[in-house]
Coordinates of C-alpha atoms in Angstrom, one line a residue:
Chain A
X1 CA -74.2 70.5 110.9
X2 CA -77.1 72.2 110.5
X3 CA -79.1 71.1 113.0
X4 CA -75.7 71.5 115.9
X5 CA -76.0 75.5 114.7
X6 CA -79.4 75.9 115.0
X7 CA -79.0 74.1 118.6
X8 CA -76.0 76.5 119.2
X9 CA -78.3 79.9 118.5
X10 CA -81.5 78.3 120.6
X11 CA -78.8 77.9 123.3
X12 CA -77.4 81.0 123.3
X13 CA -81.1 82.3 123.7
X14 CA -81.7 80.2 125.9
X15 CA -78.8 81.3 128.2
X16 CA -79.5 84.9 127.6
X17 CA -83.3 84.5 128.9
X18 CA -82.2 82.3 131.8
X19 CA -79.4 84.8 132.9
X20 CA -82.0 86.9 134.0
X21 CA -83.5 84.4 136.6
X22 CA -80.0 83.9 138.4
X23 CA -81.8 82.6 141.4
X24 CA -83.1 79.7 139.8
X25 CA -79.4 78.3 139.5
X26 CA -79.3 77.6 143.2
X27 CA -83.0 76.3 143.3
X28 CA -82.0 74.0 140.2
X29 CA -78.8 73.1 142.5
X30 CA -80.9 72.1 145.7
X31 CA -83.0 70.1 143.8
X32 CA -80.4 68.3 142.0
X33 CA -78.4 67.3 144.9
X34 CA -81.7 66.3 147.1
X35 CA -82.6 63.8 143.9
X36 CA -79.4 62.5 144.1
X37 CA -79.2 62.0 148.1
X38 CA -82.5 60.2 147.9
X39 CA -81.4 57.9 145.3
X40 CA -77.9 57.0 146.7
X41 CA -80.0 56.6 150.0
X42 CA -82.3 54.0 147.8
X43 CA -79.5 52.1 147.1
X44 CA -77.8 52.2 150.6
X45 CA -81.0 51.3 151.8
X46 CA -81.4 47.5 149.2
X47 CA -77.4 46.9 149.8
X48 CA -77.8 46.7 153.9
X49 CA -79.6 43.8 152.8
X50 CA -77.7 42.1 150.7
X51 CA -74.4 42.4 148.4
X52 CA -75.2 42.1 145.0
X53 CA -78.3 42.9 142.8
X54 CA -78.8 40.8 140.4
X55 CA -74.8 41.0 139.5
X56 CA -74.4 44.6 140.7
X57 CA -72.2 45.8 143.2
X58 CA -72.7 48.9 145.4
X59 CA -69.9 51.0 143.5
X60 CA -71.7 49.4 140.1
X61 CA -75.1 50.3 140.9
X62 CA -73.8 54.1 141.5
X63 CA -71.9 54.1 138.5
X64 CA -75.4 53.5 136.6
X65 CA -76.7 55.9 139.1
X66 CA -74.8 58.4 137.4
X67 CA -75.6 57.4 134.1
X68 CA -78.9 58.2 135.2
X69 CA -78.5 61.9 136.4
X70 CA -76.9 62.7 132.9
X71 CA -79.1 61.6 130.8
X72 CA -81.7 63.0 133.4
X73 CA -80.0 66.4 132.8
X74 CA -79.5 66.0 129.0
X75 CA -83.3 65.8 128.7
X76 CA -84.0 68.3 131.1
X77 CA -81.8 70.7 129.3
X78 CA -83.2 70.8 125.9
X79 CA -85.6 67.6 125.1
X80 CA -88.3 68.1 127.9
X81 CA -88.8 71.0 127.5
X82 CA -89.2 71.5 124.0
X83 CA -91.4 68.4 123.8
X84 CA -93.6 70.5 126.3
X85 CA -93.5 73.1 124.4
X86 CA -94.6 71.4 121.3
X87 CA -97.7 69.8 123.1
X88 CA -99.0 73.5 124.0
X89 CA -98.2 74.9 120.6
X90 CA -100.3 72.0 119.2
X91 CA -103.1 72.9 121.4
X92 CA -103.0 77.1 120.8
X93 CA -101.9 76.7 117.6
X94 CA -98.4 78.5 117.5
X95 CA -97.1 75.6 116.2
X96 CA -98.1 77.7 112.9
X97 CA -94.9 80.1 113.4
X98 CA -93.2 76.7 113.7
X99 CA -94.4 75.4 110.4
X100 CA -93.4 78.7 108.3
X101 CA -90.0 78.7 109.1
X102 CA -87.7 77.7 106.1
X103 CA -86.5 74.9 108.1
X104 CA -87.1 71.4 108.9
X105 CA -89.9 71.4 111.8
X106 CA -89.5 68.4 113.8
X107 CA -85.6 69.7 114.6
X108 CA -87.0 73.4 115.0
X109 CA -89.3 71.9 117.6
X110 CA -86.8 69.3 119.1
X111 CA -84.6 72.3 119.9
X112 CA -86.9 75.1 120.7
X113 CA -86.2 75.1 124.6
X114 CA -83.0 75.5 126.4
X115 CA -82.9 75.0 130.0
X116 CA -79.4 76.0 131.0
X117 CA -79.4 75.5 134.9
X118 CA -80.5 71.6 134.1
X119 CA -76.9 71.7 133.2
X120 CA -76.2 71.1 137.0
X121 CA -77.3 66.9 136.4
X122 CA -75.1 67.0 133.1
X123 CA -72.0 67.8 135.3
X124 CA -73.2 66.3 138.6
X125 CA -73.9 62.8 136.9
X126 CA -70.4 62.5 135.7
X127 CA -69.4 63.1 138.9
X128 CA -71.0 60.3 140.3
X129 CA -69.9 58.0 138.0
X130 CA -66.3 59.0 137.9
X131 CA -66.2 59.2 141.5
X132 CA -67.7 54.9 141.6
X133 CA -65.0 54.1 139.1
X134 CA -62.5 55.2 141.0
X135 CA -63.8 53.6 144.1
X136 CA -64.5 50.6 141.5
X137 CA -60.6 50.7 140.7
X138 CA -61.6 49.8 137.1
X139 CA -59.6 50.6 134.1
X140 CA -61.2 52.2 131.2
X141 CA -58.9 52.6 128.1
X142 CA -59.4 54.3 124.9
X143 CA -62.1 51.6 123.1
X144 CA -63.6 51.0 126.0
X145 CA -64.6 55.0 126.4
X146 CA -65.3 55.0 122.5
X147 CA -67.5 52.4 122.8
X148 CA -69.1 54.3 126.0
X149 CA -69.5 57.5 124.1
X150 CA -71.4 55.3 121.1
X151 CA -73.8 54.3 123.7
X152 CA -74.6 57.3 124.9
X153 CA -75.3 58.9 121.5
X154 CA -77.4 55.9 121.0
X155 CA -79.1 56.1 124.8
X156 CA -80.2 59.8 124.2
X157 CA -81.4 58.4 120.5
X158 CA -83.2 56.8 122.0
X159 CA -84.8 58.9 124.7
X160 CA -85.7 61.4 122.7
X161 CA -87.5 59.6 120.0
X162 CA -89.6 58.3 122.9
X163 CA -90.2 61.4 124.2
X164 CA -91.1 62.5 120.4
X165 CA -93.8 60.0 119.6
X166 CA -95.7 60.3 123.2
X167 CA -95.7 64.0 122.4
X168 CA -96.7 64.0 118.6
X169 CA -99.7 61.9 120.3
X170 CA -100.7 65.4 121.6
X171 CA -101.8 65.9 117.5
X172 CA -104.7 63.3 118.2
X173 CA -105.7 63.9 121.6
X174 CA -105.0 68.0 122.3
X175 CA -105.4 67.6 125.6
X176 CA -102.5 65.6 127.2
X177 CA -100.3 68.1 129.0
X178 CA -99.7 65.6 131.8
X179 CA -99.1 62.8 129.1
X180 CA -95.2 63.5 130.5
X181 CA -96.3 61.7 133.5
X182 CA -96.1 58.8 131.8
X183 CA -92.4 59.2 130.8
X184 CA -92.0 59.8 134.8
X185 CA -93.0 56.8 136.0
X186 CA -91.7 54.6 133.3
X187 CA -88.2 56.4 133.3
X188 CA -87.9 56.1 137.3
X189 CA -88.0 52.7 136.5
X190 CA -84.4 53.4 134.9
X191 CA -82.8 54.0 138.2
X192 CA -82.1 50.1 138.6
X193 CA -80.6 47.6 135.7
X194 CA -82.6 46.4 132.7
X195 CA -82.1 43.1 133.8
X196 CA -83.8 42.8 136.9
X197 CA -87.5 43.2 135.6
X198 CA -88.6 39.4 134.5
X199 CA -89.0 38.9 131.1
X200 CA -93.2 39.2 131.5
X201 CA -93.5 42.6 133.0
X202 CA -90.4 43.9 129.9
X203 CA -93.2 42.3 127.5
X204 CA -96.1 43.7 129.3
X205 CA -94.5 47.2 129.5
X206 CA -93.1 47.2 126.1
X207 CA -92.1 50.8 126.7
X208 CA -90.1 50.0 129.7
X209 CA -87.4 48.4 127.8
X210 CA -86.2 51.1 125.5
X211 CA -86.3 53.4 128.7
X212 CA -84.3 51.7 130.7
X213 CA -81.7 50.4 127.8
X214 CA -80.8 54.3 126.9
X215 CA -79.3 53.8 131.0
X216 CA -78.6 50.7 131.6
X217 CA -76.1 50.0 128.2
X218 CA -73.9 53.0 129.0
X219 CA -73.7 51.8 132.1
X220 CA -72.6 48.2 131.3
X221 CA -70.2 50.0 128.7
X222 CA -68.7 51.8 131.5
X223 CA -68.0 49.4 133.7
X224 CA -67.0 46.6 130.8
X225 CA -69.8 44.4 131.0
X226 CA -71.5 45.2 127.7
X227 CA -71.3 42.5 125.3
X228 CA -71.0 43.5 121.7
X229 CA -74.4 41.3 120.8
X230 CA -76.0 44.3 123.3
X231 CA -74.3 46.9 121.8
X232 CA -75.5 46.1 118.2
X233 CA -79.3 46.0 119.6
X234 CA -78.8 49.4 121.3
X235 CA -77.5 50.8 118.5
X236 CA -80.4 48.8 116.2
X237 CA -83.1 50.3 118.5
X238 CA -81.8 53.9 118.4
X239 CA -81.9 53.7 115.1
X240 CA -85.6 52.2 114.4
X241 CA -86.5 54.0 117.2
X242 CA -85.2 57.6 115.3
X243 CA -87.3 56.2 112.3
X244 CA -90.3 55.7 113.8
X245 CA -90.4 58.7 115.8
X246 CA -89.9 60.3 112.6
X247 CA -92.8 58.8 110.9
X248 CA -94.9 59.7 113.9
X249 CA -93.9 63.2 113.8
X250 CA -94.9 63.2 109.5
X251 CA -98.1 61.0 110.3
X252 CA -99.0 63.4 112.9
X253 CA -98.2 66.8 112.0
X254 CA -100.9 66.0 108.9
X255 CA -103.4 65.9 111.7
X256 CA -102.4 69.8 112.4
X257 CA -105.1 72.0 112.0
X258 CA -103.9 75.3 113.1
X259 CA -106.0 76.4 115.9
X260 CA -105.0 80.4 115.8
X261 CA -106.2 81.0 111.9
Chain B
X1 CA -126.9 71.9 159.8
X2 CA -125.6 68.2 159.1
X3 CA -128.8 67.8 156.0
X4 CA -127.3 71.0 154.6
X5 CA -123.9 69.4 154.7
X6 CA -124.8 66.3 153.3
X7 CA -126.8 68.0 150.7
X8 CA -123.8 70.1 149.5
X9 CA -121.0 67.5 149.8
X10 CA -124.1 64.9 147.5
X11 CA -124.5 68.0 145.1
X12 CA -120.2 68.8 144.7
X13 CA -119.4 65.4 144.3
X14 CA -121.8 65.0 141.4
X15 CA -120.2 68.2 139.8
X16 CA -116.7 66.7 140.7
X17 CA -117.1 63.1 138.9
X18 CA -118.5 64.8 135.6
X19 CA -115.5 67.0 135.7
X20 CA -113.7 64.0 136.3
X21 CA -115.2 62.5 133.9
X22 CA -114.3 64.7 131.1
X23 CA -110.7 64.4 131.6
X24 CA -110.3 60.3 131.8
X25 CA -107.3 60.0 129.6
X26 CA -105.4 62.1 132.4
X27 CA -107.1 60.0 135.1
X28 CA -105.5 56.9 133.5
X29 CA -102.2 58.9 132.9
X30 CA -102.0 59.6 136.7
X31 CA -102.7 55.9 137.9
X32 CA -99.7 54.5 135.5
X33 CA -97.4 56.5 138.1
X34 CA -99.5 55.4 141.0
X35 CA -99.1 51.8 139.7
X36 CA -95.4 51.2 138.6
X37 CA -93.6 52.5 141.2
X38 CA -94.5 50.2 143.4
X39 CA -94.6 47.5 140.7
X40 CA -90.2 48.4 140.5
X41 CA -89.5 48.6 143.9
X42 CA -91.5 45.1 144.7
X43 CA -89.2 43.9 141.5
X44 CA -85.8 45.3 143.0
X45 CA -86.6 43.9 146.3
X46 CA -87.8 40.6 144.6
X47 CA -84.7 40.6 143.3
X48 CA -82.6 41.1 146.3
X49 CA -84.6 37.7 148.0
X50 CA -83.5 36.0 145.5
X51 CA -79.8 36.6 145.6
X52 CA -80.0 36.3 149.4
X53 CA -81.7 32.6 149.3
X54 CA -85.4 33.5 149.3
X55 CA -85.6 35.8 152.0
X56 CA -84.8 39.6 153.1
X57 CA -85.7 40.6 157.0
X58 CA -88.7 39.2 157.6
X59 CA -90.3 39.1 154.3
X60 CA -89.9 36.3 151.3
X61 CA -91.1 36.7 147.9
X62 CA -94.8 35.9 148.7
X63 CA -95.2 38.6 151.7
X64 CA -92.7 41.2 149.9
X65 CA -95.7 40.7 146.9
X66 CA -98.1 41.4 149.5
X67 CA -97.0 44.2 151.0
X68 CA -96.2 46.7 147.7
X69 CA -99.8 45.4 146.2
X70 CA -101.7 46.5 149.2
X71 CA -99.8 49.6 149.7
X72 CA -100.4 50.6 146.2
X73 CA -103.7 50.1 147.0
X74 CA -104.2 52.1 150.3
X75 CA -101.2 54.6 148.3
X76 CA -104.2 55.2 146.2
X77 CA -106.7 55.7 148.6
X78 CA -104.9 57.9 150.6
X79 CA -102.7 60.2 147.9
X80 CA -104.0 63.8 147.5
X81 CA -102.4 66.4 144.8
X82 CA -103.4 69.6 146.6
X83 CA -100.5 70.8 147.4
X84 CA -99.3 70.9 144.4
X85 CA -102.2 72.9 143.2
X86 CA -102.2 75.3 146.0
X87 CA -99.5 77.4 144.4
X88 CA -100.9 78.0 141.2
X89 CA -104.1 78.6 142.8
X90 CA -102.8 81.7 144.5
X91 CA -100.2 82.9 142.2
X92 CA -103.3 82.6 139.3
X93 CA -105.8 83.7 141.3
X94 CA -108.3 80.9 141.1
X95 CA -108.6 81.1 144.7
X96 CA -111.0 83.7 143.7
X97 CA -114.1 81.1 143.0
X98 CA -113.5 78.8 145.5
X99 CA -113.1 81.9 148.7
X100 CA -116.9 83.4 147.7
X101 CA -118.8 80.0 148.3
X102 CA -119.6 79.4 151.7
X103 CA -117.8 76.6 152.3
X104 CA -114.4 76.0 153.4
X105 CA -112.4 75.5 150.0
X106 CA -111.3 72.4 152.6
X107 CA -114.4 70.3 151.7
X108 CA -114.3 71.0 148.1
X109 CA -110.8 69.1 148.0
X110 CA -111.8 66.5 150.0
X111 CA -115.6 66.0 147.6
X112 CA -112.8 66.0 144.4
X113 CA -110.4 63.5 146.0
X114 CA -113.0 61.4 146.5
X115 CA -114.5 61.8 143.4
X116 CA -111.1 60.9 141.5
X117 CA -111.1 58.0 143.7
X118 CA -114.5 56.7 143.0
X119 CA -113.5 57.4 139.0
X120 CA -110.4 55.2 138.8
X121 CA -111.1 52.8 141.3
X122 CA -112.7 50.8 138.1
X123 CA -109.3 51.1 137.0
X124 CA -107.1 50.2 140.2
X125 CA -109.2 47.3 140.7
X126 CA -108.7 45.1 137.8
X127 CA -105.2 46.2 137.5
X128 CA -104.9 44.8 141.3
X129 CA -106.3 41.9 140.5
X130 CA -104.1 41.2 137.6
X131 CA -100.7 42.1 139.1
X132 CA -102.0 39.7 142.3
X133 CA -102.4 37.1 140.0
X134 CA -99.1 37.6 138.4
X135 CA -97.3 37.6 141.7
X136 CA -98.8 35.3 143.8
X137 CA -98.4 37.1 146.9
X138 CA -99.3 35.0 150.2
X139 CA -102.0 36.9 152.6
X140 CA -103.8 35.1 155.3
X141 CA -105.8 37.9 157.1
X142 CA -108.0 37.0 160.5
X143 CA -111.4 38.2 160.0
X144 CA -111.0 41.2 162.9
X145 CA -108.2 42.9 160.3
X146 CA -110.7 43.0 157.4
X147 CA -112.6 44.7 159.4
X148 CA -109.8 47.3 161.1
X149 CA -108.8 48.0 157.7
X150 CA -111.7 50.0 157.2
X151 CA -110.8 52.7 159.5
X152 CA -107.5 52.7 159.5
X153 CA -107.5 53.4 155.8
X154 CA -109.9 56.1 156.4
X155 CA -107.9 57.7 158.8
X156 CA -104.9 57.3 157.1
X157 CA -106.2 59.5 154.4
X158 CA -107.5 62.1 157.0
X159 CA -104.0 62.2 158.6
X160 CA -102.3 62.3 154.9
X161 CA -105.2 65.0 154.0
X162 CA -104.8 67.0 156.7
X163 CA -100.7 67.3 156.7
X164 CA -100.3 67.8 152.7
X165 CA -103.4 70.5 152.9
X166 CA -101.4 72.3 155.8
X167 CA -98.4 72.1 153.6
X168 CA -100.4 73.7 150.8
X169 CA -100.9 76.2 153.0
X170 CA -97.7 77.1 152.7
X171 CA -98.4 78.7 149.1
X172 CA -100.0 81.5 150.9
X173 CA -96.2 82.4 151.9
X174 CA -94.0 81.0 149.5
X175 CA -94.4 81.7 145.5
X176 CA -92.8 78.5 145.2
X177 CA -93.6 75.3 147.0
X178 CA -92.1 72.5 144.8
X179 CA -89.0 72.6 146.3
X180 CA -90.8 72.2 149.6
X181 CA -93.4 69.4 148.2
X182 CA -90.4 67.5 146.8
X183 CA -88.6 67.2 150.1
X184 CA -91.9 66.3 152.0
X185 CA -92.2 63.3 148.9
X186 CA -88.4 62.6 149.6
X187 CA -89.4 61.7 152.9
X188 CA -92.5 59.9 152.3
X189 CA -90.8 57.9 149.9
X190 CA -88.9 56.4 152.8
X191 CA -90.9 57.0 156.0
X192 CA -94.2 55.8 154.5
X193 CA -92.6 52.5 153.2
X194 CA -93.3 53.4 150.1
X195 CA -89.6 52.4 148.7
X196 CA -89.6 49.2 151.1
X197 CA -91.2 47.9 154.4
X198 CA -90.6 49.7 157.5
X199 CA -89.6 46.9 159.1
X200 CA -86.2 46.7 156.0
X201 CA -84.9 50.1 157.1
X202 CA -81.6 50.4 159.1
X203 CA -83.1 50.6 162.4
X204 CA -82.5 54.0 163.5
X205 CA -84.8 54.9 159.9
X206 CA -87.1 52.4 161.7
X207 CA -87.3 55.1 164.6
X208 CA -87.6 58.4 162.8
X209 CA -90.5 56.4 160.9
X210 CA -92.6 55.5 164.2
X211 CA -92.1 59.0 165.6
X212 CA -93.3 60.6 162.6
X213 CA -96.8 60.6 160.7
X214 CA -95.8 59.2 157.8
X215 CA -96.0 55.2 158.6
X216 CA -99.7 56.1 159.9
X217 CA -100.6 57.5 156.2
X218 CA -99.3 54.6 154.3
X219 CA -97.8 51.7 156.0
X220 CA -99.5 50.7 159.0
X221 CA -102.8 49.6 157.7
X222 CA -100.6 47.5 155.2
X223 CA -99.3 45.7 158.1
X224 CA -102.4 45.6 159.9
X225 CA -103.6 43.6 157.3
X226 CA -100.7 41.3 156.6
X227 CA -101.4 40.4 160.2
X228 CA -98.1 42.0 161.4
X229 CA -99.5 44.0 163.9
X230 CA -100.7 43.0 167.6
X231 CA -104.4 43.9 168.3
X232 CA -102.8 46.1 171.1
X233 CA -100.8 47.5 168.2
X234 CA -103.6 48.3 166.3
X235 CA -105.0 50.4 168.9
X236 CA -102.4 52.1 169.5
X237 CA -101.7 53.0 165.5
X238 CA -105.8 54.1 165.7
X239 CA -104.9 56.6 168.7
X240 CA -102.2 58.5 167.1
X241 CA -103.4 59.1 163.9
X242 CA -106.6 60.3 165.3
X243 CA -104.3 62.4 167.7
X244 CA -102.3 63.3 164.3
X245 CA -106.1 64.4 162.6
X246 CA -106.7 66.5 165.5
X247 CA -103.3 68.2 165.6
X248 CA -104.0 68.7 161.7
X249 CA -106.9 70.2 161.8
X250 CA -105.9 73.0 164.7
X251 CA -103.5 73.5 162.0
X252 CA -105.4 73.8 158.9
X253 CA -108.2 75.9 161.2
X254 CA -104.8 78.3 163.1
X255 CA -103.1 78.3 159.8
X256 CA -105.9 79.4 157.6
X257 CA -107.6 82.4 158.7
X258 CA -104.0 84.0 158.6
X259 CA -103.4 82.5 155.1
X260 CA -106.7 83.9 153.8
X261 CA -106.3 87.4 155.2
X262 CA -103.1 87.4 153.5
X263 CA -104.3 86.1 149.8
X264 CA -104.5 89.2 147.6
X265 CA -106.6 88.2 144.7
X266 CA -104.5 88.6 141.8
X267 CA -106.5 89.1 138.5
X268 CA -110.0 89.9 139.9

C-alpha cells in the first residue's frame, strides 16, 4: 500500500500544480471530445458499409470504443507522462535525485507525473461505454463486472509495462524523446478488435498484440464475449509482461551513468 | 538569380541530410506511424469485404490493397511537420537563426522535407515492397498515368506544403496551435482518404471532399493511378491544385510579412 500512498501524495501535487493552469481544463475538454467525434465518425463511417465487423456490432464496436478512451486517459494521467519524464531525466541526468530517494525507483519514476485534466477521458470513456450498453440492452451482473474489473487491472498491466521497457530503452540510446511515437501508432491500432488483424501481421508486429489485448479483453468482458481460455492469457501476459518490464528497468538502470556529476 | 538559387537550395540540402543523418533512429521512429496506419485501416476495411462477400463500393480486396499502399506512399511524399514546429520555433525563439539568412525560412523547410524524404525513402521502399507482396493488391496502370503521377504528386505536396505552412503561420498569433493542427489532421484524416477512399464516404462527405483541398494533397493521384480517373479528370485535378498552390502562396507571401513584423524575438 505503499506504492497507492506514494501515488496519492504525487497526485495531490500534481493537482496542486495543475490548479494553477485552470485554462488547460477546457483545452484538455475540446480535445477530448474532438478525438472522440472523430472516432465515433470512423466507425459510422465502416458500418454504412456493412453490419458487422468481424462479429461486432455498431453499439459493440462503441462499447470497445470506450474502453479505449479510458485506458487512453489512464495513461494520459499518470503513465505517459512520467515515462516522459523518465526519458529526459535519463538524458540530463536528474534521474540522480531519483536514485537517492529511500525508495524503490522504478515506482518513484512510474508515478512521478500527474496529469489531472487527462481525467476528462477516464470519465468520458465510461460514458461511452455505458451509454452502448444501454443501447446494447445487455445485462451485466455481479461476475460478469468482477471479471471486467480483473481485466482492466490486467489491461493497464499491461500497458504500462510496455510503455516501461520502450522507455528504459532511452538508457541505451539517450536520444529517443520521440521513441513515444512508436506507442502512437501501434496503440491507434487498438481502436478496432484484436481479432481482425490476420494472424501474419499479429506475428510480424509482435508488439501489436499486447496493445491491442489491454483494449480489446475488457471489452469482450463487458459485453460477455470473453472466454475464460482469454482471460487466463490476459492475465498470463500482464503478468510476464510486469516481469519483464521489471528486468528491463534493473538491466537498464545499470547502464545509468549520471550525466549531471 | 536562378544559379544562386540552385547553388543555395544544392549547398542546404547537403547540410539538411547530414543532420538527418545524425538522428536516423528518429527517422525510422517517424516512418512506423507513417506506415501502420494505413496498414489498420486497409485491415479494417479488408475485413469489412469480407463480411460483405468480397466487395465494399467499388473496391474488393485487391484494389482496397492498392489504394492504402499507394497512398502511404504519396502520404509520405507529400506529409510535412512544420506546423508543428512553428510554435516552438516562436515561443523559443529559434526563429532567430533562420530570420537573419537571406532567404525565406520557406525554402529552408521545403530543402529539409526533401531531405527527410530522400533519407527514408531507402526505408519506405522495401517496406512497400514487402507489404505489396503480402497483400497482393491488383493495379493495372496505362502508361499515360505513370507518367501523370509524376506531377500530380509533386503538386500535391506543393498544395499540402503550402496550406500546412500557412497554418504554421498561425503560431505567430496563437501560443498554442495543437489544438488547431489537430482539428486540421481530424479533417485530413477523412477528406484526404486517408481513413478510406473517397469514393466509401456517405456521399454528402464525398462533396465537402471535392470542394476542399484536401483530396488534391492525398487522394487524387492515388486514383489517378488506380486508373479511376478520366484523362479529362485528370486535368481538371491538375488545374485546381495549381489554382490551390497559387492561392497558397498569396497566402504564405500576404500572411508573412505581417507574421514577421509581429515576431518579437524571445531570448536574443
Amino acid at each position: 500500500m505503499r506504492l497507492l500512498r506514494l501515488f496519492l501524495i504525487y497526485l495531490r501535487i500534481g493537482l496542486l500544480y495543475e490548479l494553477q493552469y485552470r485554462a488547460n481544463f477546457w483545452i484538455q475538454m475540446g480535445k477530448s471530445i474532438m478525438n472522440l467525434v472523430v472516432a465515433l465518425a470512423g466507425v459510422a463511417v465502416i458500418y454504412e458499409h456493412t453490419t458487422n465487423l468481424n462479429g461486432w456490432v455498431p453499439a459493440e464496436l462503441v462499447v470497445l470504443l470506450g474502453i479505449f478512451v479510458l485506458m487512453t486517459g489512464v495513461l494520459g494521467v499518470v503513465v505517459r507522462p512520467s515515462m516522459e519524464k523518465l526519458i529526459e531525466d535519463v538524458r540530463d541526468g536528474n534521474l540522480d535525485f531519483t536514485l537517492t530517494k529511500p525508495e524503490d525507483a522504478q515506482v518513484l519514476v512510474s508515478v512521478s507525473q500527474v496529469r489531472v485534466w487527462q481525467l476528462i477521458d477516464v470519465v468520458l470513456g465510461p460514458i461511452v461505454s455505458i451509454a452502448a450498453m444501454l443501447h446494447l440492452g445487455r445485462q451485466v451482473d455481479l461476475q460478469q463486472m468482477g471479471i471486467f474489473a480483473i481485466t482492466l487491472l490486467a489491461g493497464t498491466a499491461i500497458l504500462y509495462s510496455f510503455w516501461l521497457i520502450l522507455a528504459t530503452i532511452s538508457f541505451w540510446f539517450i536520444r529517443i524523446e520521440n521513441i513515444f511515437m512508436i506507442f502512437h501508432s501501434l496503440y491507434d491500432a487498438a481502436r478496432w478488435p484484436v481479432t481482425i488483424y490476420p494472424g501474419w501481421l499479429q506475428a510480424a508486429l509482435t508488439f501489436l498484440v499486447p496493445v491491442t489485448f489491454a483494449v480489446t479483453v475488457p471489452a469482450e468482458a463487458l459485453i460477455g464475449r470473453l472466454t475464460h481460455d482469454y482471460l487466463m492469457l490476459t492475465i498470463g501476459l500482464a503478468v510476464a509482461l510486469l516481469v519483464i518490464s521489471r528486468l528491463f528497468w534493473r538491466v537498464g538502470l545499470r547502464q545509468y551513468a549520471g550525466a549531471s556529476a | 538569380m536562378s544559379a544562386w538559387f540552385g547553388d543555395i537550395y544544392r549547398t542546404l540540402f547537403k547540410i539538411e541530410l547530414a543532420v538527418m543523418f545524425q538522428y536516423r533512429a528518429a527517422v525510422v521512429i517517424w516512418l512506423i506511424g507513417l506506415v501502420l496506419q494505413p496498414v489498420i485501416y486497409l485491415v479494417v476495411w479488408l475485413t469489412v469485404a469480407e463480411t460483405e462477400g468480397g466487395r465494399v463500393g467499388d473496391f474488393d480486396a485487391g484494389s482496397l490493397s492498392a489504394y492504402f499502399l499507394i497512398m502511404m506512399v504519396v502520404n509520405h511524399a507529400t506529409f510535412s511537420w512544420h506546423m508543428w514546429e512553428m510554435g516552438y520555433r516562436v515561443r523559443s525563439g529559434s526563429f532567430n537563426s533562420l530570420l537573419v539568412q537571406p532567404l525565406h525560412p520557406f525554402h529552408r523547410d521545403i530543402i529539409q522535407n526533401m531531405a527527410y524524404k530522400v533519407l527514408s525513402l531507402a526505408i519506405v521502399l522495401p517496406v512497400t515492397a514487402l507489404l505489396w507482396w503480402f497483400f497482393e493488391p491488383t493495379l493495372t496502370p496505362e502508361p499515360w498515368m505513370w507518367i501523370a503521377l509524376g506531377p500530380a504528386v509533386a503538386l500535391a505536396f506543393l498544395v499540402r506544403f503550402f496550406f500546412e505552412w500557412s497554418l504554421a503561420l498561425l503560431a505567430f498569433w496563437i501560443t498554442d496551435t495543437s489544438g488547431l493542427n489537430n482539428l486540421y489532421m481530424a479533417l485530413f484524416f477523412f477528406l484526404a482518404g486517408r481513413m478510406a477512399p473517397i469514393s466509401l464516404l456517405p456521399s454528402w462527405g464525398q462533396a465537402i471532399a471535392n470542394a476542399l483541398p484536401f483530396r488534391l494533397m492525398l487522394a487524387f493521384p492515388v486514383e489517378l493511378l488506380m486508373g479511376r480517373l478520366t484523362p479529362e479528370q485528370v486535368m481538371d485535378g491538375f488545374l485546381t491544385q495549381i489554382l490551390w498552390i497559387g492561392l497558397g502562396w498569396l497566402t504564405v507571401h500576404l500572411v508573412w510579412t505581417r507574421a514577421s513584423a509581429r515576431y518579437s524575438a524571445v531570448g536574443a
